[in-house]
Amino acid sequence: MIGYVRGRVSHLFADYCFIDVQGVGYRVFIANSTLKKLTVGKEASLFTYLHVREDALLLYGFASEDEYQLFLQLTSVAGIGPKGALGILSSITPNEFRLAIGSRNLAMLTKIPGIGKKTAERLVLELKDKVGSGGEAETAPDDEGEWDGKDDPLSQAAQALISLGYSQAEIGPELQKLGKKGYSVEQLIKLTLKEFGRR
């Protein structure tokens, strides 16, 4: 299996790129987040996953180990193939995805193109104990911090607000915005309730 490639970016397209590795051009399918980090003519290093089909060998690439690990977890879910997993990564950040899974926010998940309610429920069911709760995805935190599952302030605040009668669809977007600012559980609850009071 090809674990990573490093070379010069020779071409960029909507959902894939060509990486020139010592004169050999590798076609690598990428998410929007990775596409934004690549520049034609510049060297790049991508974590890769080789998908073997009867009629093709398809290479998928990721600018961060975080996205690579989440891609592997997504493809372990029944009905989610490599293209589907890449589509998810193009529509939502790993941290936002973990927030949606951890808070069981089906409304956020079904906003992703191609994800219906049944698929969203399957994602929550199969990934709730894997994503951000001691799994592989925590080995590569990014600048915004990592989703830590049930003990994370966001999750604790979500549980408290749900117990007050608010739905996951209501609290998910608010907590998502506030969670990036490093607030405590108490602050998250107060600020969310204050925002609801303005409506």
mmCIF file of C-alpha atoms in Angstrom:
data_model
loop_
_atom_site.group_PDB
_atom_site.id
_atom_site.type_symbol
_atom_site.label_atom_id
_atom_site.label_comp_id
_atom_site.label_asym_id
_atom_site.label_seq_id
_atom_site.Cartn_x
_atom_site.Cartn_y
_atom_site.Cartn_z
ATOM 1 C CA MET A 1 0.000 0.000 0.000
ATOM 2 C CA ILE A 2 1.155 3.539 -0.756
ATOM 3 C CA GLY A 3 1.184 5.314 2.623
ATOM 4 C CA TYR A 4 2.158 8.784 1.409
ATOM 5 C CA VAL A 5 3.542 10.626 -1.584
ATOM 6 C CA ARG A 6 5.839 13.633 -1.696
ATOM 7 C CA GLY A 7 6.510 15.571 -4.839
ATOM 8 C CA ARG A 8 5.724 18.645 -6.922
ATOM 9 C CA VAL A 9 2.109 19.545 -7.624
ATOM 10 C CA SER A 10 1.925 19.673 -11.427
ATOM 11 C CA HIS A 11 -1.853 20.087 -11.890
ATOM 12 C CA LEU A 12 -4.905 20.905 -9.765
ATOM 13 C CA PHE A 13 -8.494 19.978 -10.652
ATOM 14 C CA ALA A 14 -11.844 20.178 -8.835
ATOM 15 C CA ASP A 15 -11.454 16.933 -6.878
ATOM 16 C CA TYR A 16 -7.988 15.594 -7.693
ATOM 17 C CA CYS A 17 -4.437 16.629 -8.420
ATOM 18 C CA PHE A 18 -1.318 15.312 -10.133
ATOM 19 C CA ILE A 19 1.761 14.898 -7.952
ATOM 20 C CA ASP A 20 5.038 14.561 -9.849
ATOM 21 C CA VAL A 21 7.249 12.140 -7.913
ATOM 22 C CA GLN A 22 10.595 11.934 -9.710
ATOM 23 C CA GLY A 23 8.995 12.098 -13.126
ATOM 24 C CA VAL A 24 6.000 9.871 -12.335
ATOM 25 C CA GLY A 25 2.659 11.646 -12.103
ATOM 26 C CA TYR A 26 0.300 10.246 -9.454
ATOM 27 C CA ARG A 27 -3.376 11.094 -9.793
ATOM 28 C CA VAL A 28 -4.587 11.717 -6.230
ATOM 29 C CA PHE A 29 -8.225 12.375 -5.315
ATOM 30 C CA ILE A 30 -8.489 15.058 -2.628
ATOM 31 C CA ALA A 31 -11.052 16.915 -0.499
ATOM 32 C CA ASN A 32 -11.618 20.680 -0.774
ATOM 33 C CA SER A 33 -9.660 21.277 2.431
ATOM 34 C CA THR A 34 -6.570 19.632 0.935
ATOM 35 C CA LEU A 35 -7.070 21.331 -2.434
ATOM 36 C CA LYS A 36 -6.886 24.745 -0.737
ATOM 37 C CA LYS A 37 -3.472 23.889 0.720
ATOM 38 C CA LEU A 38 -1.875 22.907 -2.585
ATOM 39 C CA THR A 39 -0.191 25.187 -5.124
ATOM 40 C CA VAL A 40 0.843 24.250 -8.645
ATOM 41 C CA GLY A 41 4.631 24.130 -8.866
ATOM 42 C CA LYS A 42 5.120 23.744 -5.113
ATOM 43 C CA GLU A 43 6.159 20.560 -3.337
ATOM 44 C CA ALA A 44 3.562 18.756 -1.241
ATOM 45 C CA SER A 45 3.411 15.708 0.984
ATOM 46 C CA LEU A 46 0.115 13.818 1.253
ATOM 47 C CA PHE A 47 -0.997 10.880 3.376
ATOM 48 C CA THR A 48 -2.586 8.452 0.948
ATOM 49 C CA TYR A 49 -5.036 5.570 0.792
ATOM 50 C CA LEU A 50 -4.974 3.167 -2.157
ATOM 51 C CA HIS A 51 -8.412 1.843 -3.060
ATOM 52 C CA VAL A 52 -8.213 -1.328 -5.132
ATOM 53 C CA ARG A 53 -11.081 -2.125 -7.501
ATOM 54 C CA GLU A 54 -11.395 -4.723 -10.225
ATOM 55 C CA ASP A 55 -11.131 -2.052 -12.891
ATOM 56 C CA ALA A 56 -8.945 0.585 -11.251
ATOM 57 C CA LEU A 57 -6.438 1.568 -8.582
ATOM 58 C CA LEU A 58 -7.557 4.856 -7.014
ATOM 59 C CA LEU A 59 -5.329 6.949 -4.781
ATOM 60 C CA TYR A 60 -6.860 9.302 -2.185
ATOM 61 C CA GLY A 61 -4.714 11.974 -0.525
ATOM 62 C CA PHE A 62 -4.907 14.102 2.628
ATOM 63 C CA ALA A 63 -2.883 17.112 3.737
ATOM 64 C CA SER A 64 -3.262 16.183 7.424
ATOM 65 C CA GLU A 65 -3.095 12.938 9.356
ATOM 66 C CA ASP A 66 -6.290 14.026 11.114
ATOM 67 C CA GLU A 67 -8.300 13.899 7.886
ATOM 68 C CA TYR A 68 -6.589 10.677 6.827
ATOM 69 C CA GLN A 69 -7.565 8.904 10.045
ATOM 70 C CA LEU A 70 -11.140 10.190 9.866
ATOM 71 C CA PHE A 71 -11.337 9.016 6.234
ATOM 72 C CA LEU A 72 -10.383 5.492 7.352
ATOM 73 C CA GLN A 73 -13.047 5.564 10.060
ATOM 74 C CA LEU A 74 -15.680 6.809 7.627
ATOM 75 C CA THR A 75 -14.943 4.052 5.119
ATOM 76 C CA SER A 76 -15.407 1.475 7.891
ATOM 77 C CA VAL A 77 -19.097 2.429 8.053
ATOM 78 C CA ALA A 78 -21.415 0.272 5.966
ATOM 79 C CA GLY A 79 -22.506 2.096 2.832
ATOM 80 C CA ILE A 80 -19.748 4.744 2.961
ATOM 81 C CA GLY A 81 -17.160 4.240 0.238
ATOM 82 C CA PRO A 82 -14.000 6.258 -0.452
ATOM 83 C CA LYS A 83 -15.807 8.777 -2.685
ATOM 84 C CA GLY A 84 -18.539 9.238 -0.099
ATOM 85 C CA ALA A 85 -15.998 9.700 2.686
ATOM 86 C CA LEU A 86 -14.115 12.273 0.601
ATOM 87 C CA GLY A 87 -17.390 14.087 -0.022
ATOM 88 C CA ILE A 88 -17.992 14.311 3.723
ATOM 89 C CA LEU A 89 -14.500 15.692 4.310
ATOM 90 C CA SER A 90 -15.126 18.283 1.583
ATOM 91 C CA SER A 91 -18.274 19.495 3.316
ATOM 92 C CA ILE A 92 -17.340 19.552 7.007
ATOM 93 C CA THR A 93 -14.156 19.792 9.085
ATOM 94 C CA PRO A 94 -13.047 16.851 11.243
ATOM 95 C CA ASN A 95 -13.818 18.821 14.421
ATOM 96 C CA GLU A 96 -17.291 19.777 13.197
ATOM 97 C CA PHE A 97 -17.950 16.166 12.242
ATOM 98 C CA ARG A 98 -16.877 14.933 15.683
ATOM 99 C CA LEU A 99 -19.102 17.539 17.313
ATOM 100 C CA ALA A 100 -22.057 16.329 15.251
ATOM 101 C CA ILE A 101 -21.368 12.680 16.099
ATOM 102 C CA GLY A 102 -20.672 13.346 19.779
ATOM 103 C CA SER A 103 -23.861 15.390 20.225
ATOM 104 C CA ARG A 104 -25.858 13.101 17.894
ATOM 105 C CA ASN A 105 -26.736 16.126 15.779
ATOM 106 C CA LEU A 106 -28.529 14.522 12.836
ATOM 107 C CA ALA A 107 -29.571 17.934 11.503
ATOM 108 C CA MET A 108 -25.932 18.934 11.006
ATOM 109 C CA LEU A 109 -25.040 15.602 9.410
ATOM 110 C CA THR A 110 -27.957 15.622 6.971
ATOM 111 C CA LYS A 111 -26.800 19.010 5.650
ATOM 112 C CA ILE A 112 -23.864 17.174 4.095
ATOM 113 C CA PRO A 113 -24.627 16.435 0.415
ATOM 114 C CA GLY A 114 -25.558 12.789 -0.081
ATOM 115 C CA ILE A 115 -26.209 12.100 3.614
ATOM 116 C CA GLY A 116 -29.820 11.277 4.418
ATOM 117 C CA LYS A 117 -31.350 10.619 7.808
ATOM 118 C CA LYS A 118 -30.721 6.855 7.742
ATOM 119 C CA THR A 119 -27.077 7.307 6.767
ATOM 120 C CA ALA A 120 -26.651 9.972 9.452
ATOM 121 C CA GLU A 121 -28.111 7.612 12.058
ATOM 122 C CA ARG A 122 -25.751 4.866 10.893
ATOM 123 C CA LEU A 123 -22.756 7.203 11.162
ATOM 124 C CA VAL A 124 -23.686 8.113 14.741
ATOM 125 C CA LEU A 125 -24.322 4.498 15.689
ATOM 126 C CA GLU A 126 -21.084 3.138 14.259
ATOM 127 C CA LEU A 127 -18.725 6.030 15.041
ATOM 128 C CA LYS A 128 -19.942 7.432 18.374
ATOM 129 C CA ASP A 129 -17.466 5.270 20.326
ATOM 130 C CA LYS A 130 -14.609 5.686 17.832
ATOM 131 C CA VAL A 131 -14.491 9.302 16.746
ATOM 132 C CA GLY A 132 -12.638 11.542 19.182
ATOM 133 C CA SER A 133 -12.953 9.209 22.162
ATOM 134 C CA GLY A 134 -9.486 7.743 22.383
ATOM 135 C CA GLY A 135 -9.404 6.600 18.771
ATOM 136 C CA GLU A 136 -6.783 7.236 16.118
ATOM 137 C CA ALA A 137 -8.140 10.650 15.187
ATOM 138 C CA GLU A 138 -6.827 12.152 18.419
ATOM 139 C CA THR A 139 -3.211 11.511 17.427
ATOM 140 C CA ALA A 140 -3.153 14.570 15.173
ATOM 141 C CA PRO A 141 -4.858 17.538 16.829
ATOM 142 C CA ASP A 142 -5.075 20.725 14.846
ATOM 143 C CA ASP A 143 -4.927 24.369 15.873
ATOM 144 C CA GLU A 144 -8.568 24.473 16.872
ATOM 145 C CA GLY A 145 -8.292 21.647 19.391
ATOM 146 C CA GLU A 146 -9.606 18.132 19.328
ATOM 147 C CA TRP A 147 -13.067 16.724 19.988
ATOM 148 C CA ASP A 148 -12.665 14.638 23.136
ATOM 149 C CA GLY A 149 -15.974 12.815 23.211
ATOM 150 C CA LYS A 150 -18.117 12.515 26.331
ATOM 151 C CA ASP A 151 -15.733 14.409 28.646
ATOM 152 C CA ASP A 152 -15.333 17.377 26.323
ATOM 153 C CA PRO A 153 -16.878 20.682 27.514
ATOM 154 C CA LEU A 154 -18.943 20.848 24.323
ATOM 155 C CA SER A 155 -20.450 17.435 24.965
ATOM 156 C CA GLN A 156 -21.147 18.208 28.641
ATOM 157 C CA ALA A 157 -22.788 21.497 27.695
ATOM 158 C CA ALA A 158 -24.845 19.755 25.017
ATOM 159 C CA GLN A 159 -26.085 17.137 27.486
ATOM 160 C CA ALA A 160 -27.030 19.831 29.995
ATOM 161 C CA LEU A 161 -28.947 21.851 27.404
ATOM 162 C CA ILE A 162 -30.737 18.770 26.117
ATOM 163 C CA SER A 163 -31.822 18.016 29.687
ATOM 164 C CA LEU A 164 -33.346 21.521 29.750
ATOM 165 C CA GLY A 165 -35.522 20.624 26.792
ATOM 166 C CA TYR A 166 -33.526 21.984 23.860
ATOM 167 C CA SER A 167 -33.037 19.812 20.781
ATOM 168 C CA GLN A 168 -29.721 18.778 19.274
ATOM 169 C CA ALA A 169 -30.617 20.652 16.090
ATOM 170 C CA GLU A 170 -31.003 23.887 18.096
ATOM 171 C CA ILE A 171 -27.870 23.675 20.213
ATOM 172 C CA GLY A 172 -25.465 22.126 17.687
ATOM 173 C CA PRO A 173 -24.744 25.234 15.573
ATOM 174 C CA GLU A 174 -24.412 27.506 18.626
ATOM 175 C CA LEU A 175 -22.033 25.194 20.478
ATOM 176 C CA GLN A 176 -20.045 24.686 17.310
ATOM 177 C CA LYS A 177 -19.362 28.442 17.102
ATOM 178 C CA LEU A 178 -18.625 28.862 20.815
ATOM 179 C CA GLY A 179 -16.548 25.693 21.169
ATOM 180 C CA LYS A 180 -13.645 27.129 19.171
ATOM 181 C CA LYS A 181 -13.120 29.886 21.767
ATOM 182 C CA GLY A 182 -12.109 27.678 24.687
ATOM 183 C CA TYR A 183 -15.048 28.403 26.992
ATOM 184 C CA SER A 184 -15.788 26.283 30.069
ATOM 185 C CA VAL A 185 -18.917 24.135 30.330
ATOM 186 C CA GLU A 186 -20.671 26.789 32.424
ATOM 187 C CA GLN A 187 -19.771 29.572 30.000
ATOM 188 C CA LEU A 188 -20.943 27.525 27.019
ATOM 189 C CA ILE A 189 -24.319 26.917 28.669
ATOM 190 C CA LYS A 190 -24.789 30.564 29.721
ATOM 191 C CA LEU A 191 -23.802 31.991 26.340
ATOM 192 C CA THR A 192 -26.002 29.531 24.448
ATOM 193 C CA LEU A 193 -28.997 30.317 26.650
ATOM 194 C CA LYS A 194 -28.306 34.024 26.234
ATOM 195 C CA GLU A 195 -28.315 33.609 22.440
ATOM 196 C CA PHE A 196 -31.596 31.684 22.576
ATOM 197 C CA GLY A 197 -33.067 34.497 24.702
ATOM 198 C CA ARG A 198 -32.448 36.996 21.876
ATOM 199 C CA ARG A 199 -34.631 35.081 19.418
#
